[in-house]
Structure formats: C-alpha cells, structure tokens
PDB file of C-alpha atoms in Angstrom:
ATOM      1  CA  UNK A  90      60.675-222.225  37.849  1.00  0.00           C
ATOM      2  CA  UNK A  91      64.407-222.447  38.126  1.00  0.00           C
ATOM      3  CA  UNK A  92      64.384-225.928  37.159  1.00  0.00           C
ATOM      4  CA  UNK A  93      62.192-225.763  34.293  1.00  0.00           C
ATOM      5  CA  UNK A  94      64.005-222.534  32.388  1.00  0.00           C
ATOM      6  CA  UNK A  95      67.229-223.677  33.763  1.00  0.00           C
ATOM      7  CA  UNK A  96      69.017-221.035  35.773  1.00  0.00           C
ATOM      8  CA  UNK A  97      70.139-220.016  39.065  1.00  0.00           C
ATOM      9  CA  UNK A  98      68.469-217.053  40.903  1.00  0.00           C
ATOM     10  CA  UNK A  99      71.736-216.143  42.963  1.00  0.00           C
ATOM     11  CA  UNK A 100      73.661-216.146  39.459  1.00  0.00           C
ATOM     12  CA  UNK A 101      71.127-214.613  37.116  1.00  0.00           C
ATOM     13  CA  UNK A 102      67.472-213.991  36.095  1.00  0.00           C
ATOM     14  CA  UNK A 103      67.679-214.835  32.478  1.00  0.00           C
ATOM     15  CA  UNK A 104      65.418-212.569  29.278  1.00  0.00           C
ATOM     16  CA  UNK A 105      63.516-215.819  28.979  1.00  0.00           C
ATOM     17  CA  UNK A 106      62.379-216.467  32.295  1.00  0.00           C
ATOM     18  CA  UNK A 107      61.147-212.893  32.302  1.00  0.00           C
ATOM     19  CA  UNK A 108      59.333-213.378  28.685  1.00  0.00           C
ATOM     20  CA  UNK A 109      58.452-216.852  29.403  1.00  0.00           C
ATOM     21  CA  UNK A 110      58.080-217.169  32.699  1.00  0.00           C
ATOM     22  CA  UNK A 111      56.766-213.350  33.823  1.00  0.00           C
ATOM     23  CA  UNK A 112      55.485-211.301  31.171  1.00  0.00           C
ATOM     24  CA  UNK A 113      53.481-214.157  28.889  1.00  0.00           C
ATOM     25  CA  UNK A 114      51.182-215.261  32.025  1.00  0.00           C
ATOM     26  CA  UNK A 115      50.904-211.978  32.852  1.00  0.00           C
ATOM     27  CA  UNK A 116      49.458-210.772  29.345  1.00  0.00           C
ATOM     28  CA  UNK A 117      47.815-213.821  28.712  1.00  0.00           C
ATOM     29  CA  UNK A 118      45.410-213.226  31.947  1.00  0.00           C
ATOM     30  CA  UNK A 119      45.322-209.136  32.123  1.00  0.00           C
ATOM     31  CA  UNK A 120      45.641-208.810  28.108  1.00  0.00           C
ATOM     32  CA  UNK A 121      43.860-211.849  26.373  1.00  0.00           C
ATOM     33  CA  UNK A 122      47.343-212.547  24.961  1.00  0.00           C
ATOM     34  CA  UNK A 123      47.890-209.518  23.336  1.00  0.00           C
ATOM     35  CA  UNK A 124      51.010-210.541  21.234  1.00  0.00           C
ATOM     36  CA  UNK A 125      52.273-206.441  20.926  1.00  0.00           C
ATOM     37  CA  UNK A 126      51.706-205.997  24.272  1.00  0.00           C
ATOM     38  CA  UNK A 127      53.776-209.133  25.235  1.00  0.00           C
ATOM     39  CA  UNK A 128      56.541-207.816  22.889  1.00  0.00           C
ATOM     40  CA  UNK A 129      56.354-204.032  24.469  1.00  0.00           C
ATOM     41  CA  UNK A 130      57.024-205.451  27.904  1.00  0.00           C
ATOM     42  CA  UNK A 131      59.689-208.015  26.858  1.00  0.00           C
ATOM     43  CA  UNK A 132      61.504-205.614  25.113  1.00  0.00           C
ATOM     44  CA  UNK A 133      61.142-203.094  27.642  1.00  0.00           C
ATOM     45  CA  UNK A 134      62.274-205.123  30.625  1.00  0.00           C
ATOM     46  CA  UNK A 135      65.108-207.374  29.128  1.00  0.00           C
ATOM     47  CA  UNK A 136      68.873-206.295  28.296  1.00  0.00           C
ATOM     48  CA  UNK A 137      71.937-207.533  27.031  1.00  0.00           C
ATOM     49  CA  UNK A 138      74.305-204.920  28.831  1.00  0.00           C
ATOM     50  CA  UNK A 139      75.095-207.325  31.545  1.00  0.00           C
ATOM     51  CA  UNK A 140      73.770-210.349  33.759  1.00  0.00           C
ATOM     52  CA  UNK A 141      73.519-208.304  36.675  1.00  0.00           C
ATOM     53  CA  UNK A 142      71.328-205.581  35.269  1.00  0.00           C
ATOM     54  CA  UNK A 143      68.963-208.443  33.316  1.00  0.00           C
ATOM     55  CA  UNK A 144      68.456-209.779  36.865  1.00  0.00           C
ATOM     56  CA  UNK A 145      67.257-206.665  37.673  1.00  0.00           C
ATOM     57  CA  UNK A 146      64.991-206.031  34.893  1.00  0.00           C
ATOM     58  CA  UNK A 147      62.856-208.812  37.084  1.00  0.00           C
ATOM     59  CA  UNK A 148      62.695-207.284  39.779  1.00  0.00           C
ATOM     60  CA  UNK A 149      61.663-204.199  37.911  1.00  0.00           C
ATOM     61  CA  UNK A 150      59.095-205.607  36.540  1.00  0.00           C
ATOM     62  CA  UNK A 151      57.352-207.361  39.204  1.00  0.00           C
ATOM     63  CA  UNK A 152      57.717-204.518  41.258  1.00  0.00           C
ATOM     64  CA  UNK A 153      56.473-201.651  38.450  1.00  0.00           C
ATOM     65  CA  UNK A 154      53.303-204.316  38.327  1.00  0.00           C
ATOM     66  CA  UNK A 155      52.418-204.991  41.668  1.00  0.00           C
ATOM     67  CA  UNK A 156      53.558-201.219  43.799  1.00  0.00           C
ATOM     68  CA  UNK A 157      55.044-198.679  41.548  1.00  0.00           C
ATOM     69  CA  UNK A 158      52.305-198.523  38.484  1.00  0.00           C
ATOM     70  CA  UNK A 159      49.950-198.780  40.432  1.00  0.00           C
ATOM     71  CA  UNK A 160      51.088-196.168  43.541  1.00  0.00           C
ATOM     72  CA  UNK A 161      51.994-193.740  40.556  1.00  0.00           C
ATOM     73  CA  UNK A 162      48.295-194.083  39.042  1.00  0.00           C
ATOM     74  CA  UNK A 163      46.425-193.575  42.585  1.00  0.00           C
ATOM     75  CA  UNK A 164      48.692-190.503  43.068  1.00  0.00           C
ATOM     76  CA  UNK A 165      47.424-188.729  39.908  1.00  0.00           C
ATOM     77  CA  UNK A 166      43.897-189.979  40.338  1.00  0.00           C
ATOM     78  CA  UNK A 167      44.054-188.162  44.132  1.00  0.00           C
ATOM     79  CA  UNK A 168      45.683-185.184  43.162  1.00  0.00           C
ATOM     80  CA  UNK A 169      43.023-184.432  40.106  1.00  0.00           C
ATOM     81  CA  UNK A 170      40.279-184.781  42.391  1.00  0.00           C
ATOM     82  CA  UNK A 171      41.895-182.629  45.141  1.00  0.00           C
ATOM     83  CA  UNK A 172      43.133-184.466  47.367  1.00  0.00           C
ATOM     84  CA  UNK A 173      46.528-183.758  49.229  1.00  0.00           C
ATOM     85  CA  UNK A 174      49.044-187.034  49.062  1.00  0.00           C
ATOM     86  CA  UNK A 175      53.326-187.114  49.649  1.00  0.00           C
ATOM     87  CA  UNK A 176      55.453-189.744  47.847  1.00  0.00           C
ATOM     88  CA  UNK A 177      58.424-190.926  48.834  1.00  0.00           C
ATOM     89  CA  UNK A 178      61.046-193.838  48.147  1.00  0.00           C
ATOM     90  CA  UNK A 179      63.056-195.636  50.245  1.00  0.00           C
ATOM     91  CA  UNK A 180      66.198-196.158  49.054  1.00  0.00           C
ATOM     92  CA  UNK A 181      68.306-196.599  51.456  1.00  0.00           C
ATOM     93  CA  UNK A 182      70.584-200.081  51.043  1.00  0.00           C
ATOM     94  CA  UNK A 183      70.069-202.200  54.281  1.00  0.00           C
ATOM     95  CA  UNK A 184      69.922-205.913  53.637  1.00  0.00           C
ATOM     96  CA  UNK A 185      67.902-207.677  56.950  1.00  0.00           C
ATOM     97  CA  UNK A 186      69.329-211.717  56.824  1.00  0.00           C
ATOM     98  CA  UNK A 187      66.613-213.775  57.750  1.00  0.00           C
ATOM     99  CA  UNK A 188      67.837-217.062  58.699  1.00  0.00           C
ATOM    100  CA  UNK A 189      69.862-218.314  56.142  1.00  0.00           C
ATOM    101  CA  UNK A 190      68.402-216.689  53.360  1.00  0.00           C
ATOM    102  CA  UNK A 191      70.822-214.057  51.662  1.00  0.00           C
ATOM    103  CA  UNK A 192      70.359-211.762  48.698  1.00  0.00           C
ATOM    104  CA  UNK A 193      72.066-213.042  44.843  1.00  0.00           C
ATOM    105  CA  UNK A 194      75.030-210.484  44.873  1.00  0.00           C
ATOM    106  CA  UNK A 195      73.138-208.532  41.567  1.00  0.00           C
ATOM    107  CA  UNK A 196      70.528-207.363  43.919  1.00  0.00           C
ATOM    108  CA  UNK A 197      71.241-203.873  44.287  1.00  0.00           C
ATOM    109  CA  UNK A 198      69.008-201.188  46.300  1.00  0.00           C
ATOM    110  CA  UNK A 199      66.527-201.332  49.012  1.00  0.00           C
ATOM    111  CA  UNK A 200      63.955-204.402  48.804  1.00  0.00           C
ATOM    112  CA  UNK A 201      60.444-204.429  49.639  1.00  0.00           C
ATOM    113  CA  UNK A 202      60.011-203.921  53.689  1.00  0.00           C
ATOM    114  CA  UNK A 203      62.773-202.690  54.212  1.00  0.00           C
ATOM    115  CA  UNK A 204      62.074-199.277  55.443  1.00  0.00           C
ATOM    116  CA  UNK A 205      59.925-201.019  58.446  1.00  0.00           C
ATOM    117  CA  UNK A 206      63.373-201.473  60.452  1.00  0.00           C
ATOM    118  CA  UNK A 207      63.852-197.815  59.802  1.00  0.00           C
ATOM    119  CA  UNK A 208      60.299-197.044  60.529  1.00  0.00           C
ATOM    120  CA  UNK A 209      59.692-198.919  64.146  1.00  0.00           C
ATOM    121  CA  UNK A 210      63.380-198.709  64.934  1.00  0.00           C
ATOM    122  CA  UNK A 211      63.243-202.583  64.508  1.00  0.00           C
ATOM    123  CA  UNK A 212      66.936-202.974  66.116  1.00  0.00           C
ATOM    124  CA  UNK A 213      65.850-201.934  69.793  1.00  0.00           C
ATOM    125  CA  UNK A 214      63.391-204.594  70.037  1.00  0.00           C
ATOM    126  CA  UNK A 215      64.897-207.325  67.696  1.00  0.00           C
ATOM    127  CA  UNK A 216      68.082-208.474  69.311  1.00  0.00           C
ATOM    128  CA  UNK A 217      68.847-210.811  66.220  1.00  0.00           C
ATOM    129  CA  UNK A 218      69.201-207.727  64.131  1.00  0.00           C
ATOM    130  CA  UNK A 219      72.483-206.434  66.460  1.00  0.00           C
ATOM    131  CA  UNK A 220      74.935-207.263  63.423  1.00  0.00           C
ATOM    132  CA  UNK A 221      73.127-204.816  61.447  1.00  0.00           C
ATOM    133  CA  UNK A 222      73.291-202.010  63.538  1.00  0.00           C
ATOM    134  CA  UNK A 223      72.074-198.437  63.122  1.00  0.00           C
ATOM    135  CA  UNK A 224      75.282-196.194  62.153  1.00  0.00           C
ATOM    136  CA  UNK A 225      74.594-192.412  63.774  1.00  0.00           C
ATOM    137  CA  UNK A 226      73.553-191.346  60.277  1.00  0.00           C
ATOM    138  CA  UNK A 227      70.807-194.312  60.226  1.00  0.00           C
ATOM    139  CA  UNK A 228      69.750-193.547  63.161  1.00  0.00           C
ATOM    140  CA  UNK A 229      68.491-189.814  62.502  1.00  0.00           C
ATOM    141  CA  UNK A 230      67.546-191.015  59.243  1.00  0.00           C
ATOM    142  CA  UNK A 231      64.907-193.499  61.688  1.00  0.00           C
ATOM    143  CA  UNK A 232      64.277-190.382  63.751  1.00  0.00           C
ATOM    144  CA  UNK A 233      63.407-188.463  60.913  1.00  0.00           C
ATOM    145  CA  UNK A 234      61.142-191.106  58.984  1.00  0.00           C
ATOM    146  CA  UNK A 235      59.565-191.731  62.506  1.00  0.00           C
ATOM    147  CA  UNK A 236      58.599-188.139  63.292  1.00  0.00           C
ATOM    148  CA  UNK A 237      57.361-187.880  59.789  1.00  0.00           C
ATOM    149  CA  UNK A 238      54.800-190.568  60.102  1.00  0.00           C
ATOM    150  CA  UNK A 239      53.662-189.885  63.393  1.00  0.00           C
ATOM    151  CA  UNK A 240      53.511-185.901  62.579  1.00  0.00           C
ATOM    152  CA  UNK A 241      51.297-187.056  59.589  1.00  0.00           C
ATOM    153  CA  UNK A 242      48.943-189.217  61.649  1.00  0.00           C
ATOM    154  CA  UNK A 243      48.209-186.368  64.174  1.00  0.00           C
ATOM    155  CA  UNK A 244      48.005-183.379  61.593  1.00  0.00           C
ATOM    156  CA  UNK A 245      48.095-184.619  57.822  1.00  0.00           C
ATOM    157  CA  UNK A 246      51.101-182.914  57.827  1.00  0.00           C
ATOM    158  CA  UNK A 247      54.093-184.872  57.801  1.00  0.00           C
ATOM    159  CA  UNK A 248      56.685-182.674  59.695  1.00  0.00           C
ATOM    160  CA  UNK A 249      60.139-184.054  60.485  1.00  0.00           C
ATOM    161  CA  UNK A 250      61.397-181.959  63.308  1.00  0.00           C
ATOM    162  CA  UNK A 251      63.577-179.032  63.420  1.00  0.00           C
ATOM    163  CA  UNK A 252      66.260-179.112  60.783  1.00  0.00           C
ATOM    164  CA  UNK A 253      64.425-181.656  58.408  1.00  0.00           C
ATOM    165  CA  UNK A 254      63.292-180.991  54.485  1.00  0.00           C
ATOM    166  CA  UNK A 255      60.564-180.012  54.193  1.00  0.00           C
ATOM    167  CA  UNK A 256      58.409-182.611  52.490  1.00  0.00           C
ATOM    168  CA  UNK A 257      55.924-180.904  49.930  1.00  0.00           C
ATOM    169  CA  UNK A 258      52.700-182.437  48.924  1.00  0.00           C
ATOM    170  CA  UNK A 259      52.648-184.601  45.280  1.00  0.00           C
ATOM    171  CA  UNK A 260      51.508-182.281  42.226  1.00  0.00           C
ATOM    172  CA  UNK A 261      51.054-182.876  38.460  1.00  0.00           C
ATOM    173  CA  UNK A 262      53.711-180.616  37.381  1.00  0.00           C
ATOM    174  CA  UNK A 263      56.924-181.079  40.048  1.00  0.00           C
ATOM    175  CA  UNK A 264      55.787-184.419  41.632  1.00  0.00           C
ATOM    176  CA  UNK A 265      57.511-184.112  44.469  1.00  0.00           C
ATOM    177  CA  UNK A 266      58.838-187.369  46.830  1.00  0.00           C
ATOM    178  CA  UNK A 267      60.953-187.360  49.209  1.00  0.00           C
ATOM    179  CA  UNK A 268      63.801-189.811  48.960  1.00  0.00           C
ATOM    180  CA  UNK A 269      64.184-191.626  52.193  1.00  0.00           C
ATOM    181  CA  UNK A 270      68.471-192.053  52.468  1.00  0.00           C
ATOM    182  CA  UNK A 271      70.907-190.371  54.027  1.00  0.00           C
ATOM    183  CA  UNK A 272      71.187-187.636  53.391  1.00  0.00           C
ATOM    184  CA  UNK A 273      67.450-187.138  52.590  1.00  0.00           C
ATOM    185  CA  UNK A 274      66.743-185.608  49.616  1.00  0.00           C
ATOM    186  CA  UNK A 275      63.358-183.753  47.965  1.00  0.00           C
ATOM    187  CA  UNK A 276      62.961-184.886  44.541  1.00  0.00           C
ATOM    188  CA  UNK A 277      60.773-184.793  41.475  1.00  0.00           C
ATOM    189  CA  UNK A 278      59.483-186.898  38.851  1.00  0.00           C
ATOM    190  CA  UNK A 279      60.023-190.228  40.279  1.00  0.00           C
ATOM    191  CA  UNK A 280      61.052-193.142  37.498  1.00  0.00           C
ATOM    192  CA  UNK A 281      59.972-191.202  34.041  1.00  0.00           C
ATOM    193  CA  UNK A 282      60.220-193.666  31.888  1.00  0.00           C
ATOM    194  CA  UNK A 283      58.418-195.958  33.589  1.00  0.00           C
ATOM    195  CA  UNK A 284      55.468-193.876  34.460  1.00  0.00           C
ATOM    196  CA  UNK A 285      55.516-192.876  30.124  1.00  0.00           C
ATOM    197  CA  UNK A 286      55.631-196.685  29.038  1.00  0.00           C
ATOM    198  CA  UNK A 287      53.003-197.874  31.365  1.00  0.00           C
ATOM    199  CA  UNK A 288      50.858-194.918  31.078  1.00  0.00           C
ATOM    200  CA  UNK A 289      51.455-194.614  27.261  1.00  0.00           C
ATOM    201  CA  UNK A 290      52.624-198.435  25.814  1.00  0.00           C
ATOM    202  CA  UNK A 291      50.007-200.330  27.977  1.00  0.00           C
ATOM    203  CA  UNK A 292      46.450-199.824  27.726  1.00  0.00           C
ATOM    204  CA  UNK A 293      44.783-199.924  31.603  1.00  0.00           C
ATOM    205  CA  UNK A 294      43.400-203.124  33.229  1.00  0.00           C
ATOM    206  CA  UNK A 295      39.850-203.059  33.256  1.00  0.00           C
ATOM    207  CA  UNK A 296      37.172-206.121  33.629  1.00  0.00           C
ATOM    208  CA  UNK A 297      36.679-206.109  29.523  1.00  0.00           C
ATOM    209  CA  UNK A 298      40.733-207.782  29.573  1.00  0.00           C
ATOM    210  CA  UNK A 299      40.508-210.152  32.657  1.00  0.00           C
ATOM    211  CA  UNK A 300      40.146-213.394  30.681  1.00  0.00           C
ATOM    212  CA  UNK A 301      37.248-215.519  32.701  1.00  0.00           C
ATOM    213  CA  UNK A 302      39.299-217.363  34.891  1.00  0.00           C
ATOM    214  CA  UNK A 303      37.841-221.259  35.971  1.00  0.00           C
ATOM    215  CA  UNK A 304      36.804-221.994  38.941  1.00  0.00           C
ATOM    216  CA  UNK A 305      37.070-224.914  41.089  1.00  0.00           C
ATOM    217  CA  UNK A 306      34.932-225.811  44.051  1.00  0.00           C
ATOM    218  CA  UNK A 307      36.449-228.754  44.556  1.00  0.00           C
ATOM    219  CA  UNK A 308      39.213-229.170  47.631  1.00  0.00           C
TER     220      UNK A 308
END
C-alpha cells in the first residue's frame, strides 16, 4: 500500500491513502458505493492542520470501524434491554517494542493491547519487557485494573479495592467509563462526536448493503 500511494508510514498517513486506500473499499463492500457516504467519511476523517494529526485520522478510523462503533452500539443495545455493562478506556501511553518494530513518532496514545501488560502484570513474567518497567504509579494502576476484573468475574461487580473510584454501571444519560490512567478518572460521554456521526451520518450495516461478495473454491 505504501508503495502504490507513495508514502511512508513512520513519516505520514496521507488524506488519500485514507480516501483511496481505506474509506472507498470500505463503502464500496458495506455501502454499494454510496458516493455521499464515501464523501461523509473522507471528509470526516482527513485534515489539513498537520501531518501528524492526518496520520491519526487513520488510525481513527480503522479503529472507530472495527472496536469503538461498534462497542458504543452494543452498549446502548444492552442498556435498553436492561442489562448492566461498565465502559472504560485505556489510555494510558505505554509503548511495548516488539523486536525491532517501533511506533512512527505521530502515534500518540495507547494502541490496541496495550492494557494486557497492565492487566496480567506482563513485566513479572516477561523478562524482555525489564526496560519498560512499571513506575510505582503503574504499578497500582495494574493493581487496580487487576482487582477490577477479577472483582467483576466473581460478583458482576467490578470493585477496585479500598481507596479506588468507584466505577458506575454505563447509562443512556451520563454514560459513564472509567478512564484507565493514572490517576484514574470516572468519566462521561466517551468520544461525542464520533458516536453523533456514526450514529447520525452513516446509515447501519445490515445484509441489504453487503454487496455479494465471489467466492472461490479453488486453492
């Protein structure tokens, strides 16, 4: 992909490549090629404030597609039926190297799987991961995410010890989640505008837009 729209990922994720290269194939299989939907979602996720924060759109988009779109949806869908779910975003910064890969300097944030080191306490087991150390305030941020979890295995209540927030259930008015850095921090209304363009500017996937996709048998 880099060679054919001509750009370096560890320099910059270009407005074409995401029109071209992300959002087209996307609409054109989901969307029969809807040409206002393409343009909602190009405009939406492209920029000309700087490189760094076009490279970002990408990211943005692929993950509002594949997690944060959908998560938000199943969360609304549980709660108007009754059901009792708790959000939460990890956004604590905490790069893991594997091998020699490294992350383009525009990547800002937390990337996907990154809370598992926090979760499992990956370091004590890992020894590769020594560089990247817990700091004391990691650590009880581990402790805390840890007790959570295993509190809300054994109860369906996820309890953090003594001294922890409180983490309240999701609800359609607050919409509580509980944002997983240090400090922690009990929030509402996670990404707004998001959740109003994709809920509002993009008409839902169903099985009357999938585009009959050809198979082949062959090997």
């Amino acid at each position: 992909m880099q060679e054919i729209f001509e750009f370096n990922v560890t320099e910059e994720i270009p407005a074409k490549f995401i029109c071209d290269g992300m959002v087209n194939p996307f609409v054109e299989l989901f969307y029969k090629n809807d040409t206002d939907i393409k343009q909602k979602m190009c405009s939406y996720y492209t920029t000309e404030s700087s490189k760094d924060e076009q490279s970002m759109r990408a990211n943005h988009l692929l993950g509002d597609i594949i997690f944060n779109h959908p998560a938000m949806e199943m969360l609304n869908y549980h709660t108007r039926l009754g059901g009792k779910s708790y959000q939460y975003l990890f956004s604590k910064e905490k790069h893991i190297e594997w091998g020699s890969a490294s992350f383009p300097e525009w990547a800002t944030g937390s990337s996907h799987g990154e809370d598992l080191q926090f979760m499992f306490d990956m370091h004590t087991v890992m020894p590769s991961l020594n560089e990247t150390k817990f700091t004391p305030e990691e650590k009880d941020l581990s402790d805390k995410i840890i007790q959570y979890w295993t509190s809300f295995a054994k109860t369906g209540e996820p309890y953090g010890g003594g001294g922890a927030i409180q983490w309240k259930p999701f609800d359609l008015t607050s919409r509580y989640y509980l944002d997983l850095d240090t400090p922690l921090e009990l929030r509402s209304n996670l990404s707004p505008k998001m959740v109003e363009f994709w809920s509002k500017e993009i008409p839902p996937i169903g099985l009357e837009h999938v585009e009959k996709v050809k198979r082949h048998d062959e090997l």
